[in-house]
Amino acid sequence: MNKKFTTAGVILTAGMLLAACGSDDSTTGSEGSSEGAGSDLNLVEEGKFTTASSGLYKPFNYEEGGDLTGFDIEIGNAIAEEMGLEPNPVTTPWETIIQGLTSNRFDAILGSMAITEEREEQVAFSDPYYYSGGVIFVREGNTEIQSEADLEGATIGVVGQSTYDTAAQKYTDDIQYYNSDVVALQDLTVEGRLDAVITADVVGFEAQNAGLEIEMVGDPLWIEQAAVAVRPEDEELLAAINEALAAIIEDGTYTEISEKWFGRDLLDVDLEGIEILN
């Protein structure tokens, strides 16, 4: 695929683009063989592809009207359907999401989890299904934080156990933890609570579009690759996910979903010269 992503592209598309689940209803999944679809994939519930996210990461995964929705949810649904399975997204706390996976509570994490070396020691990742930038946001009109260097000793808000948490620890010991990036950004607008929030560019831009008086500082600190995480031993499931992901990219389903949520294809990026988080 053609990968074009530049800092200018991030800023120019801030209004429409661009770091982490609940129904238990049961119906019969599509049959891919005489034994039933997914019978050889080590699924927690036969015929269903059960995926987990925090459900607190708008616009990627969140609840609306009692239902889970968002980019992650729709991509997960499309992957499940391509595999001949019933989508079954659920929610779980982000801080313990990997433990939930390894305890067989669900089949995969599909909730904007970035690939990192530390996580690769515990899970196996699919091919990336989107790229986004980790960025600094401050309250509108803030003149004290103009660059990454100004984060030294600042009060920074992040979601715990996230890549943004790891980044914040490089600059300060004064870190405020949240269950939701959106809530952290809301607190950022209250004078005296936070100096900055580190989160995904698209999450901050979505908050700006919703009326939050915040602004991005400098260029993206890095680009991260979001992927589906499975248990390391589930090699057949991982292969099926990668095959399904490639299929929905090839047939245009992926682009349709991405453009619906962000006005652009989140895989259409240029990674040349950009630090890739790992």
PDB file of C-alpha atoms in Angstrom:
ATOM      1  CA  MET A   1       0.000   0.000   0.000  1.00  0.00           C
ATOM      2  CA  ASN A   2       1.102   3.562  -0.529  1.00  0.00           C
ATOM      3  CA  LYS A   3       2.246   4.972   2.797  1.00  0.00           C
ATOM      4  CA  LYS A   4       2.264   8.737   3.064  1.00  0.00           C
ATOM      5  CA  PHE A   5       2.417  10.460   6.438  1.00  0.00           C
ATOM      6  CA  THR A   6       4.021  13.773   7.273  1.00  0.00           C
ATOM      7  CA  THR A   7       3.833  16.130  10.224  1.00  0.00           C
ATOM      8  CA  ALA A   8       2.120  18.640   7.977  1.00  0.00           C
ATOM      9  CA  GLY A   9      -0.375  15.972   7.068  1.00  0.00           C
ATOM     10  CA  VAL A  10      -1.213  15.474  10.721  1.00  0.00           C
ATOM     11  CA  ILE A  11      -1.867  19.164  11.239  1.00  0.00           C
ATOM     12  CA  LEU A  12      -3.760  19.756   8.010  1.00  0.00           C
ATOM     13  CA  THR A  13      -6.104  16.868   8.645  1.00  0.00           C
ATOM     14  CA  ALA A  14      -6.578  17.584  12.339  1.00  0.00           C
ATOM     15  CA  GLY A  15     -10.253  18.264  11.881  1.00  0.00           C
ATOM     16  CA  MET A  16     -10.970  14.885  10.390  1.00  0.00           C
ATOM     17  CA  LEU A  17      -8.293  12.297  11.252  1.00  0.00           C
ATOM     18  CA  LEU A  18      -5.741  11.614  13.461  1.00  0.00           C
ATOM     19  CA  ALA A  19      -2.201   5.300  21.279  1.00  0.00           C
ATOM     20  CA  ALA A  20      -6.554   1.550  24.959  1.00  0.00           C
ATOM     21  CA  CYS A  21     -15.812  -3.339  24.634  1.00  0.00           C
ATOM     22  CA  GLY A  22     -19.461  -5.090  25.821  1.00  0.00           C
ATOM     23  CA  SER A  23     -22.170  -7.259  24.285  1.00  0.00           C
ATOM     24  CA  ASP A  24     -22.731 -10.804  25.428  1.00  0.00           C
ATOM     25  CA  ASP A  25     -25.635 -11.681  23.113  1.00  0.00           C
ATOM     26  CA  SER A  26     -25.222 -15.088  21.498  1.00  0.00           C
ATOM     27  CA  THR A  27     -26.193 -16.208  18.023  1.00  0.00           C
ATOM     28  CA  THR A  28     -24.925 -18.929  15.742  1.00  0.00           C
ATOM     29  CA  GLY A  29     -21.798 -17.989  13.786  1.00  0.00           C
ATOM     30  CA  SER A  30     -21.313 -18.595  10.066  1.00  0.00           C
ATOM     31  CA  GLU A  31     -20.058 -22.071   9.217  1.00  0.00           C
ATOM     32  CA  GLY A  32     -16.712 -22.230   7.413  1.00  0.00           C
ATOM     33  CA  SER A  33     -16.556 -26.054   7.522  1.00  0.00           C
ATOM     34  CA  SER A  34     -18.565 -29.068   8.641  1.00  0.00           C
ATOM     35  CA  GLU A  35     -17.177 -28.525  12.155  1.00  0.00           C
ATOM     36  CA  GLY A  36     -18.227 -24.879  12.272  1.00  0.00           C
ATOM     37  CA  ALA A  37     -16.318 -21.671  11.686  1.00  0.00           C
ATOM     38  CA  GLY A  38     -13.416 -21.102  14.037  1.00  0.00           C
ATOM     39  CA  SER A  39     -13.405 -24.639  15.431  1.00  0.00           C
ATOM     40  CA  ASP A  40      -9.608 -24.830  15.058  1.00  0.00           C
ATOM     41  CA  LEU A  41      -8.859 -21.302  16.308  1.00  0.00           C
ATOM     42  CA  ASN A  42      -8.967 -21.934  20.084  1.00  0.00           C
ATOM     43  CA  LEU A  43     -11.804 -19.441  20.609  1.00  0.00           C
ATOM     44  CA  VAL A  44     -13.213 -18.785  24.072  1.00  0.00           C
ATOM     45  CA  GLU A  45     -16.692 -19.263  22.602  1.00  0.00           C
ATOM     46  CA  GLU A  46     -17.141 -21.309  19.445  1.00  0.00           C
ATOM     47  CA  GLY A  47     -18.487 -19.349  16.492  1.00  0.00           C
ATOM     48  CA  LYS A  48     -17.633 -15.981  18.059  1.00  0.00           C
ATOM     49  CA  PHE A  49     -14.607 -13.703  17.810  1.00  0.00           C
ATOM     50  CA  THR A  50     -14.446 -12.085  21.255  1.00  0.00           C
ATOM     51  CA  THR A  51     -12.324  -8.941  21.283  1.00  0.00           C
ATOM     52  CA  ALA A  52     -11.533  -6.597  24.160  1.00  0.00           C
ATOM     53  CA  SER A  53     -10.956  -2.872  24.464  1.00  0.00           C
ATOM     54  CA  SER A  54     -11.287  -0.364  27.292  1.00  0.00           C
ATOM     55  CA  GLY A  55     -14.432   1.149  25.796  1.00  0.00           C
ATOM     56  CA  LEU A  56     -13.125   4.541  26.938  1.00  0.00           C
ATOM     57  CA  TYR A  57     -11.055   5.626  23.949  1.00  0.00           C
ATOM     58  CA  LYS A  58     -13.270   7.754  21.739  1.00  0.00           C
ATOM     59  CA  PRO A  59     -13.445   7.689  18.706  1.00  0.00           C
ATOM     60  CA  PHE A  60     -11.783   4.257  18.582  1.00  0.00           C
ATOM     61  CA  ASN A  61     -13.854   2.370  21.134  1.00  0.00           C
ATOM     62  CA  TYR A  62     -16.596   3.775  23.354  1.00  0.00           C
ATOM     63  CA  GLU A  63     -20.190   3.237  24.408  1.00  0.00           C
ATOM     64  CA  GLU A  64     -23.071   5.122  22.850  1.00  0.00           C
ATOM     65  CA  GLY A  65     -26.680   4.365  23.655  1.00  0.00           C
ATOM     66  CA  GLY A  66     -25.621   1.248  25.532  1.00  0.00           C
ATOM     67  CA  ASP A  67     -23.721  -0.193  22.567  1.00  0.00           C
ATOM     68  CA  LEU A  68     -20.026  -0.286  21.757  1.00  0.00           C
ATOM     69  CA  THR A  69     -19.001   1.678  18.707  1.00  0.00           C
ATOM     70  CA  GLY A  70     -15.952   3.306  17.162  1.00  0.00           C
ATOM     71  CA  PHE A  71     -13.235   2.565  14.639  1.00  0.00           C
ATOM     72  CA  ASP A  72     -11.742  -0.364  16.588  1.00  0.00           C
ATOM     73  CA  ILE A  73     -15.157  -1.947  17.018  1.00  0.00           C
ATOM     74  CA  GLU A  74     -16.050  -1.711  13.334  1.00  0.00           C
ATOM     75  CA  ILE A  75     -12.663  -3.061  12.244  1.00  0.00           C
ATOM     76  CA  GLY A  76     -13.095  -5.944  14.683  1.00  0.00           C
ATOM     77  CA  ASN A  77     -16.573  -6.637  13.338  1.00  0.00           C
ATOM     78  CA  ALA A  78     -15.277  -6.667   9.762  1.00  0.00           C
ATOM     79  CA  ILE A  79     -12.408  -9.025  10.647  1.00  0.00           C
ATOM     80  CA  ALA A  80     -14.789 -11.371  12.466  1.00  0.00           C
ATOM     81  CA  GLU A  81     -17.218 -11.467   9.567  1.00  0.00           C
ATOM     82  CA  GLU A  82     -14.378 -12.114   7.116  1.00  0.00           C
ATOM     83  CA  MET A  83     -13.396 -15.109   9.263  1.00  0.00           C
ATOM     84  CA  GLY A  84     -16.994 -16.351   9.245  1.00  0.00           C
ATOM     85  CA  LEU A  85     -17.476 -15.582  12.939  1.00  0.00           C
ATOM     86  CA  GLU A  86     -19.903 -13.520  14.981  1.00  0.00           C
ATOM     87  CA  PRO A  87     -18.313 -10.320  16.346  1.00  0.00           C
ATOM     88  CA  ASN A  88     -18.390 -10.171  20.147  1.00  0.00           C
ATOM     89  CA  PRO A  89     -16.668  -7.009  21.446  1.00  0.00           C
ATOM     90  CA  VAL A  90     -16.352  -6.665  25.228  1.00  0.00           C
ATOM     91  CA  THR A  91     -14.839  -4.122  27.610  1.00  0.00           C
ATOM     92  CA  THR A  92     -12.199  -4.602  30.274  1.00  0.00           C
ATOM     93  CA  PRO A  93      -9.931  -2.207  32.228  1.00  0.00           C
ATOM     94  CA  TRP A  94      -6.916  -1.205  30.152  1.00  0.00           C
ATOM     95  CA  GLU A  95      -4.520  -1.673  33.066  1.00  0.00           C
ATOM     96  CA  THR A  96      -5.290  -5.417  33.205  1.00  0.00           C
ATOM     97  CA  ILE A  97      -6.204  -6.097  29.582  1.00  0.00           C
ATOM     98  CA  ILE A  98      -3.169  -8.288  28.835  1.00  0.00           C
ATOM     99  CA  GLN A  99      -3.832 -10.352  31.962  1.00  0.00           C
ATOM    100  CA  GLY A 100      -7.395 -10.821  30.743  1.00  0.00           C
ATOM    101  CA  LEU A 101      -6.121 -12.094  27.403  1.00  0.00           C
ATOM    102  CA  THR A 102      -3.637 -14.533  28.889  1.00  0.00           C
ATOM    103  CA  SER A 103      -6.356 -15.753  31.287  1.00  0.00           C
ATOM    104  CA  ASN A 104      -8.523 -16.714  28.284  1.00  0.00           C
ATOM    105  CA  ARG A 105     -11.285 -14.218  29.038  1.00  0.00           C
ATOM    106  CA  PHE A 106     -11.361 -13.180  25.370  1.00  0.00           C
ATOM    107  CA  ASP A 107      -9.703 -14.124  22.087  1.00  0.00           C
ATOM    108  CA  ALA A 108      -7.873 -10.921  21.246  1.00  0.00           C
ATOM    109  CA  ILE A 109      -7.214  -7.341  22.239  1.00  0.00           C
ATOM    110  CA  LEU A 110      -8.544  -5.055  19.544  1.00  0.00           C
ATOM    111  CA  GLY A 111      -8.474  -1.698  21.261  1.00  0.00           C
ATOM    112  CA  SER A 112      -5.752   0.522  19.802  1.00  0.00           C
ATOM    113  CA  MET A 113      -2.893  -1.365  21.453  1.00  0.00           C
ATOM    114  CA  ALA A 114       0.472  -0.180  20.133  1.00  0.00           C
ATOM    115  CA  ILE A 115       3.214  -2.665  19.344  1.00  0.00           C
ATOM    116  CA  THR A 116       6.089  -2.432  21.837  1.00  0.00           C
ATOM    117  CA  GLU A 117       8.988  -4.738  22.661  1.00  0.00           C
ATOM    118  CA  GLU A 118       7.753  -5.081  26.240  1.00  0.00           C
ATOM    119  CA  ARG A 119       4.292  -6.174  25.118  1.00  0.00           C
ATOM    120  CA  GLU A 120       5.762  -8.568  22.565  1.00  0.00           C
ATOM    121  CA  GLU A 121       7.178 -10.529  25.501  1.00  0.00           C
ATOM    122  CA  GLN A 122       3.591 -11.302  26.550  1.00  0.00           C
ATOM    123  CA  VAL A 123       1.467 -11.307  23.384  1.00  0.00           C
ATOM    124  CA  ALA A 124       1.738 -11.852  19.639  1.00  0.00           C
ATOM    125  CA  PHE A 125       0.743  -8.980  17.370  1.00  0.00           C
ATOM    126  CA  SER A 126      -0.988  -8.946  14.014  1.00  0.00           C
ATOM    127  CA  ASP A 127       0.029  -6.723  11.148  1.00  0.00           C
ATOM    128  CA  PRO A 128      -0.694  -3.066  12.033  1.00  0.00           C
ATOM    129  CA  TYR A 129      -4.244  -1.906  11.345  1.00  0.00           C
ATOM    130  CA  TYR A 130      -3.509   1.794  11.792  1.00  0.00           C
ATOM    131  CA  TYR A 131      -0.773   4.316  12.523  1.00  0.00           C
ATOM    132  CA  SER A 132      -1.097   7.359  14.769  1.00  0.00           C
ATOM    133  CA  GLY A 133       1.158   9.941  16.379  1.00  0.00           C
ATOM    134  CA  GLY A 134       1.840  10.350  20.090  1.00  0.00           C
ATOM    135  CA  VAL A 135       1.542  14.073  20.781  1.00  0.00           C
ATOM    136  CA  ILE A 136       1.486  16.689  23.535  1.00  0.00           C
ATOM    137  CA  PHE A 137      -1.676  18.696  24.188  1.00  0.00           C
ATOM    138  CA  VAL A 138      -1.939  21.742  26.455  1.00  0.00           C
ATOM    139  CA  ARG A 139      -4.713  24.092  27.479  1.00  0.00           C
ATOM    140  CA  GLU A 140      -5.430  26.688  24.806  1.00  0.00           C
ATOM    141  CA  GLY A 141      -3.326  29.793  25.418  1.00  0.00           C
ATOM    142  CA  ASN A 142      -0.661  27.994  27.453  1.00  0.00           C
ATOM    143  CA  THR A 143       2.663  29.758  26.866  1.00  0.00           C
ATOM    144  CA  GLU A 144       4.825  27.779  29.295  1.00  0.00           C
ATOM    145  CA  ILE A 145       4.945  24.533  27.308  1.00  0.00           C
ATOM    146  CA  GLN A 146       6.090  25.205  23.760  1.00  0.00           C
ATOM    147  CA  SER A 147       8.051  22.019  23.093  1.00  0.00           C
ATOM    148  CA  GLU A 148       8.913  18.575  24.403  1.00  0.00           C
ATOM    149  CA  ALA A 149      11.750  20.065  26.481  1.00  0.00           C
ATOM    150  CA  ASP A 150       9.257  22.111  28.498  1.00  0.00           C
ATOM    151  CA  LEU A 151       7.677  18.940  29.915  1.00  0.00           C
ATOM    152  CA  GLU A 152      10.544  18.614  32.417  1.00  0.00           C
ATOM    153  CA  GLY A 153       8.920  18.579  35.869  1.00  0.00           C
ATOM    154  CA  ALA A 154       5.442  19.312  34.482  1.00  0.00           C
ATOM    155  CA  THR A 155       2.196  17.748  35.703  1.00  0.00           C
ATOM    156  CA  ILE A 156       1.220  15.369  32.912  1.00  0.00           C
ATOM    157  CA  GLY A 157      -2.017  13.431  32.516  1.00  0.00           C
ATOM    158  CA  VAL A 158      -2.005   9.989  30.879  1.00  0.00           C
ATOM    159  CA  VAL A 159      -3.775   6.647  30.909  1.00  0.00           C
ATOM    160  CA  GLY A 160      -1.912   4.185  33.126  1.00  0.00           C
ATOM    161  CA  GLN A 161       0.003   1.305  31.517  1.00  0.00           C
ATOM    162  CA  SER A 162      -0.122   3.065  28.140  1.00  0.00           C
ATOM    163  CA  THR A 163       2.693   4.098  25.822  1.00  0.00           C
ATOM    164  CA  TYR A 164       1.905   7.674  26.877  1.00  0.00           C
ATOM    165  CA  ASP A 165       2.539   6.710  30.507  1.00  0.00           C
ATOM    166  CA  THR A 166       5.978   5.400  29.529  1.00  0.00           C
ATOM    167  CA  ALA A 167       6.724   8.623  27.660  1.00  0.00           C
ATOM    168  CA  ALA A 168       5.621  10.856  30.537  1.00  0.00           C
ATOM    169  CA  GLN A 169       7.991   9.097  32.927  1.00  0.00           C
ATOM    170  CA  LYS A 170      10.923  10.414  30.891  1.00  0.00           C
ATOM    171  CA  TYR A 171      10.016  13.989  31.788  1.00  0.00           C
ATOM    172  CA  THR A 172       8.479  14.064  35.248  1.00  0.00           C
ATOM    173  CA  ASP A 173       7.525  12.249  38.435  1.00  0.00           C
ATOM    174  CA  ASP A 174       4.325  14.297  38.642  1.00  0.00           C
ATOM    175  CA  ILE A 175       2.016  12.078  36.596  1.00  0.00           C
ATOM    176  CA  GLN A 176      -1.762  12.025  37.022  1.00  0.00           C
ATOM    177  CA  TYR A 177      -3.415   8.789  35.916  1.00  0.00           C
ATOM    178  CA  TYR A 178      -6.781   8.413  34.189  1.00  0.00           C
ATOM    179  CA  ASN A 179      -8.920   5.566  32.875  1.00  0.00           C
ATOM    180  CA  SER A 180      -9.737   7.622  29.773  1.00  0.00           C
ATOM    181  CA  ASP A 181      -7.670   9.945  27.586  1.00  0.00           C
ATOM    182  CA  VAL A 182     -10.814  11.980  26.972  1.00  0.00           C
ATOM    183  CA  VAL A 183     -11.286  12.624  30.701  1.00  0.00           C
ATOM    184  CA  ALA A 184      -7.622  13.627  30.975  1.00  0.00           C
ATOM    185  CA  LEU A 185      -8.095  16.131  28.151  1.00  0.00           C
ATOM    186  CA  GLN A 186     -11.185  17.508  29.864  1.00  0.00           C
ATOM    187  CA  ASP A 187      -9.184  18.003  33.070  1.00  0.00           C
ATOM    188  CA  LEU A 188      -6.521  19.777  31.028  1.00  0.00           C
ATOM    189  CA  THR A 189      -8.970  22.633  30.426  1.00  0.00           C
ATOM    190  CA  VAL A 190      -9.365  23.212  34.187  1.00  0.00           C
ATOM    191  CA  GLU A 191      -6.740  25.698  35.316  1.00  0.00           C
ATOM    192  CA  GLY A 192      -4.283  24.315  37.845  1.00  0.00           C
ATOM    193  CA  ARG A 193      -4.960  20.606  37.321  1.00  0.00           C
ATOM    194  CA  LEU A 194      -2.641  19.556  34.502  1.00  0.00           C
ATOM    195  CA  ASP A 195       0.102  21.182  32.475  1.00  0.00           C
ATOM    196  CA  ALA A 196      -0.123  18.738  29.580  1.00  0.00           C
ATOM    197  CA  VAL A 197      -1.616  15.488  28.336  1.00  0.00           C
ATOM    198  CA  ILE A 198       0.198  13.009  26.108  1.00  0.00           C
ATOM    199  CA  THR A 199      -2.151  11.012  23.900  1.00  0.00           C
ATOM    200  CA  ALA A 200      -2.866  10.066  20.293  1.00  0.00           C
ATOM    201  CA  ASP A 201      -3.203  12.923  17.841  1.00  0.00           C
ATOM    202  CA  VAL A 202      -6.587  11.741  16.597  1.00  0.00           C
ATOM    203  CA  VAL A 203      -8.021  11.558  20.123  1.00  0.00           C
ATOM    204  CA  GLY A 204      -6.955  15.123  20.833  1.00  0.00           C
ATOM    205  CA  PHE A 205      -8.281  16.377  17.516  1.00  0.00           C
ATOM    206  CA  GLU A 206     -11.615  14.678  18.192  1.00  0.00           C
ATOM    207  CA  ALA A 207     -11.763  16.459  21.557  1.00  0.00           C
ATOM    208  CA  GLN A 208     -10.961  19.775  19.859  1.00  0.00           C
ATOM    209  CA  ASN A 209     -13.775  19.210  17.390  1.00  0.00           C
ATOM    210  CA  ALA A 210     -16.086  18.542  20.339  1.00  0.00           C
ATOM    211  CA  GLY A 211     -15.264  21.992  21.693  1.00  0.00           C
ATOM    212  CA  LEU A 212     -12.446  21.409  24.194  1.00  0.00           C
ATOM    213  CA  GLU A 213     -10.105  24.405  24.321  1.00  0.00           C
ATOM    214  CA  ILE A 214      -6.829  22.542  23.896  1.00  0.00           C
ATOM    215  CA  GLU A 215      -4.000  22.728  21.387  1.00  0.00           C
ATOM    216  CA  MET A 216      -1.240  20.488  20.096  1.00  0.00           C
ATOM    217  CA  VAL A 217       2.380  21.346  20.896  1.00  0.00           C
ATOM    218  CA  GLY A 218       5.139  20.700  18.371  1.00  0.00           C
ATOM    219  CA  ASP A 219       5.473  17.675  16.129  1.00  0.00           C
ATOM    220  CA  PRO A 220       4.441  14.100  16.978  1.00  0.00           C
ATOM    221  CA  LEU A 221       6.870  12.539  19.466  1.00  0.00           C
ATOM    222  CA  TRP A 222       6.630   9.235  17.597  1.00  0.00           C
ATOM    223  CA  ILE A 223       4.395   7.164  15.356  1.00  0.00           C
ATOM    224  CA  GLU A 224       2.902   4.041  16.850  1.00  0.00           C
ATOM    225  CA  GLN A 225       1.507   0.976  15.133  1.00  0.00           C
ATOM    226  CA  ALA A 226      -1.796  -0.293  16.498  1.00  0.00           C
ATOM    227  CA  ALA A 227      -2.328  -4.026  16.064  1.00  0.00           C
ATOM    228  CA  VAL A 228      -4.477  -6.910  17.256  1.00  0.00           C
ATOM    229  CA  ALA A 229      -2.928  -8.839  20.156  1.00  0.00           C
ATOM    230  CA  VAL A 230      -3.446 -12.567  20.760  1.00  0.00           C
ATOM    231  CA  ARG A 231      -1.925 -15.195  23.018  1.00  0.00           C
ATOM    232  CA  PRO A 232       1.490 -16.301  21.638  1.00  0.00           C
ATOM    233  CA  GLU A 233       0.354 -19.909  21.304  1.00  0.00           C
ATOM    234  CA  ASP A 234      -2.661 -18.977  19.141  1.00  0.00           C
ATOM    235  CA  GLU A 235      -0.705 -19.063  15.889  1.00  0.00           C
ATOM    236  CA  GLU A 236      -3.637 -20.229  13.742  1.00  0.00           C
ATOM    237  CA  LEU A 237      -5.860 -17.456  15.079  1.00  0.00           C
ATOM    238  CA  LEU A 238      -3.155 -14.870  14.380  1.00  0.00           C
ATOM    239  CA  ALA A 239      -2.769 -16.136  10.808  1.00  0.00           C
ATOM    240  CA  ALA A 240      -6.550 -15.981  10.314  1.00  0.00           C
ATOM    241  CA  ILE A 241      -6.672 -12.410  11.655  1.00  0.00           C
ATOM    242  CA  ASN A 242      -3.864 -11.289   9.340  1.00  0.00           C
ATOM    243  CA  GLU A 243      -5.570 -12.955   6.387  1.00  0.00           C
ATOM    244  CA  ALA A 244      -8.895 -11.303   7.217  1.00  0.00           C
ATOM    245  CA  LEU A 245      -7.247  -7.909   7.743  1.00  0.00           C
ATOM    246  CA  ALA A 246      -5.511  -8.155   4.368  1.00  0.00           C
ATOM    247  CA  ALA A 247      -8.833  -9.080   2.759  1.00  0.00           C
ATOM    248  CA  ILE A 248     -10.758  -6.094   4.144  1.00  0.00           C
ATOM    249  CA  ILE A 249      -7.922  -3.790   3.107  1.00  0.00           C
ATOM    250  CA  GLU A 250      -7.905  -5.284  -0.390  1.00  0.00           C
ATOM    251  CA  ASP A 251     -11.683  -5.096  -0.925  1.00  0.00           C
ATOM    252  CA  GLY A 252     -11.992  -1.511   0.337  1.00  0.00           C
ATOM    253  CA  THR A 253     -13.872  -2.272   3.558  1.00  0.00           C
ATOM    254  CA  TYR A 254     -11.010  -0.928   5.669  1.00  0.00           C
ATOM    255  CA  THR A 255     -10.818   2.361   3.778  1.00  0.00           C
ATOM    256  CA  GLU A 256     -14.586   2.787   3.992  1.00  0.00           C
ATOM    257  CA  ILE A 257     -14.538   2.375   7.780  1.00  0.00           C
ATOM    258  CA  SER A 258     -11.487   4.615   8.216  1.00  0.00           C
ATOM    259  CA  GLU A 259     -12.920   7.393   6.067  1.00  0.00           C
ATOM    260  CA  LYS A 260     -16.216   7.180   7.956  1.00  0.00           C
ATOM    261  CA  TRP A 261     -14.471   7.914  11.246  1.00  0.00           C
ATOM    262  CA  PHE A 262     -11.530  10.097  10.228  1.00  0.00           C
ATOM    263  CA  GLY A 263     -12.016  11.285   6.662  1.00  0.00           C
ATOM    264  CA  ARG A 264      -8.871   9.459   5.562  1.00  0.00           C
ATOM    265  CA  ASP A 265      -7.169   6.068   5.440  1.00  0.00           C
ATOM    266  CA  LEU A 266      -5.151   5.607   8.642  1.00  0.00           C
ATOM    267  CA  LEU A 267      -2.832   3.150   6.898  1.00  0.00           C
ATOM    268  CA  ASP A 268      -1.976   5.599   4.119  1.00  0.00           C
ATOM    269  CA  VAL A 269       1.100   7.036   5.802  1.00  0.00           C
ATOM    270  CA  ASP A 270       4.737   7.685   4.954  1.00  0.00           C
ATOM    271  CA  LEU A 271       6.914   6.287   7.736  1.00  0.00           C
ATOM    272  CA  GLU A 272      10.186   7.517   6.237  1.00  0.00           C
ATOM    273  CA  GLY A 273      12.143   9.648   8.682  1.00  0.00           C
ATOM    274  CA  ILE A 274       9.593   9.195  11.488  1.00  0.00           C
ATOM    275  CA  GLU A 275      10.460   7.432  14.748  1.00  0.00           C
ATOM    276  CA  ILE A 276       8.415   4.256  15.047  1.00  0.00           C
ATOM    277  CA  LEU A 277       7.546   3.340  18.601  1.00  0.00           C
ATOM    278  CA  ASN A 278       8.635  -0.164  19.535  1.00  0.00           C
TER     279      ASN A 278
END
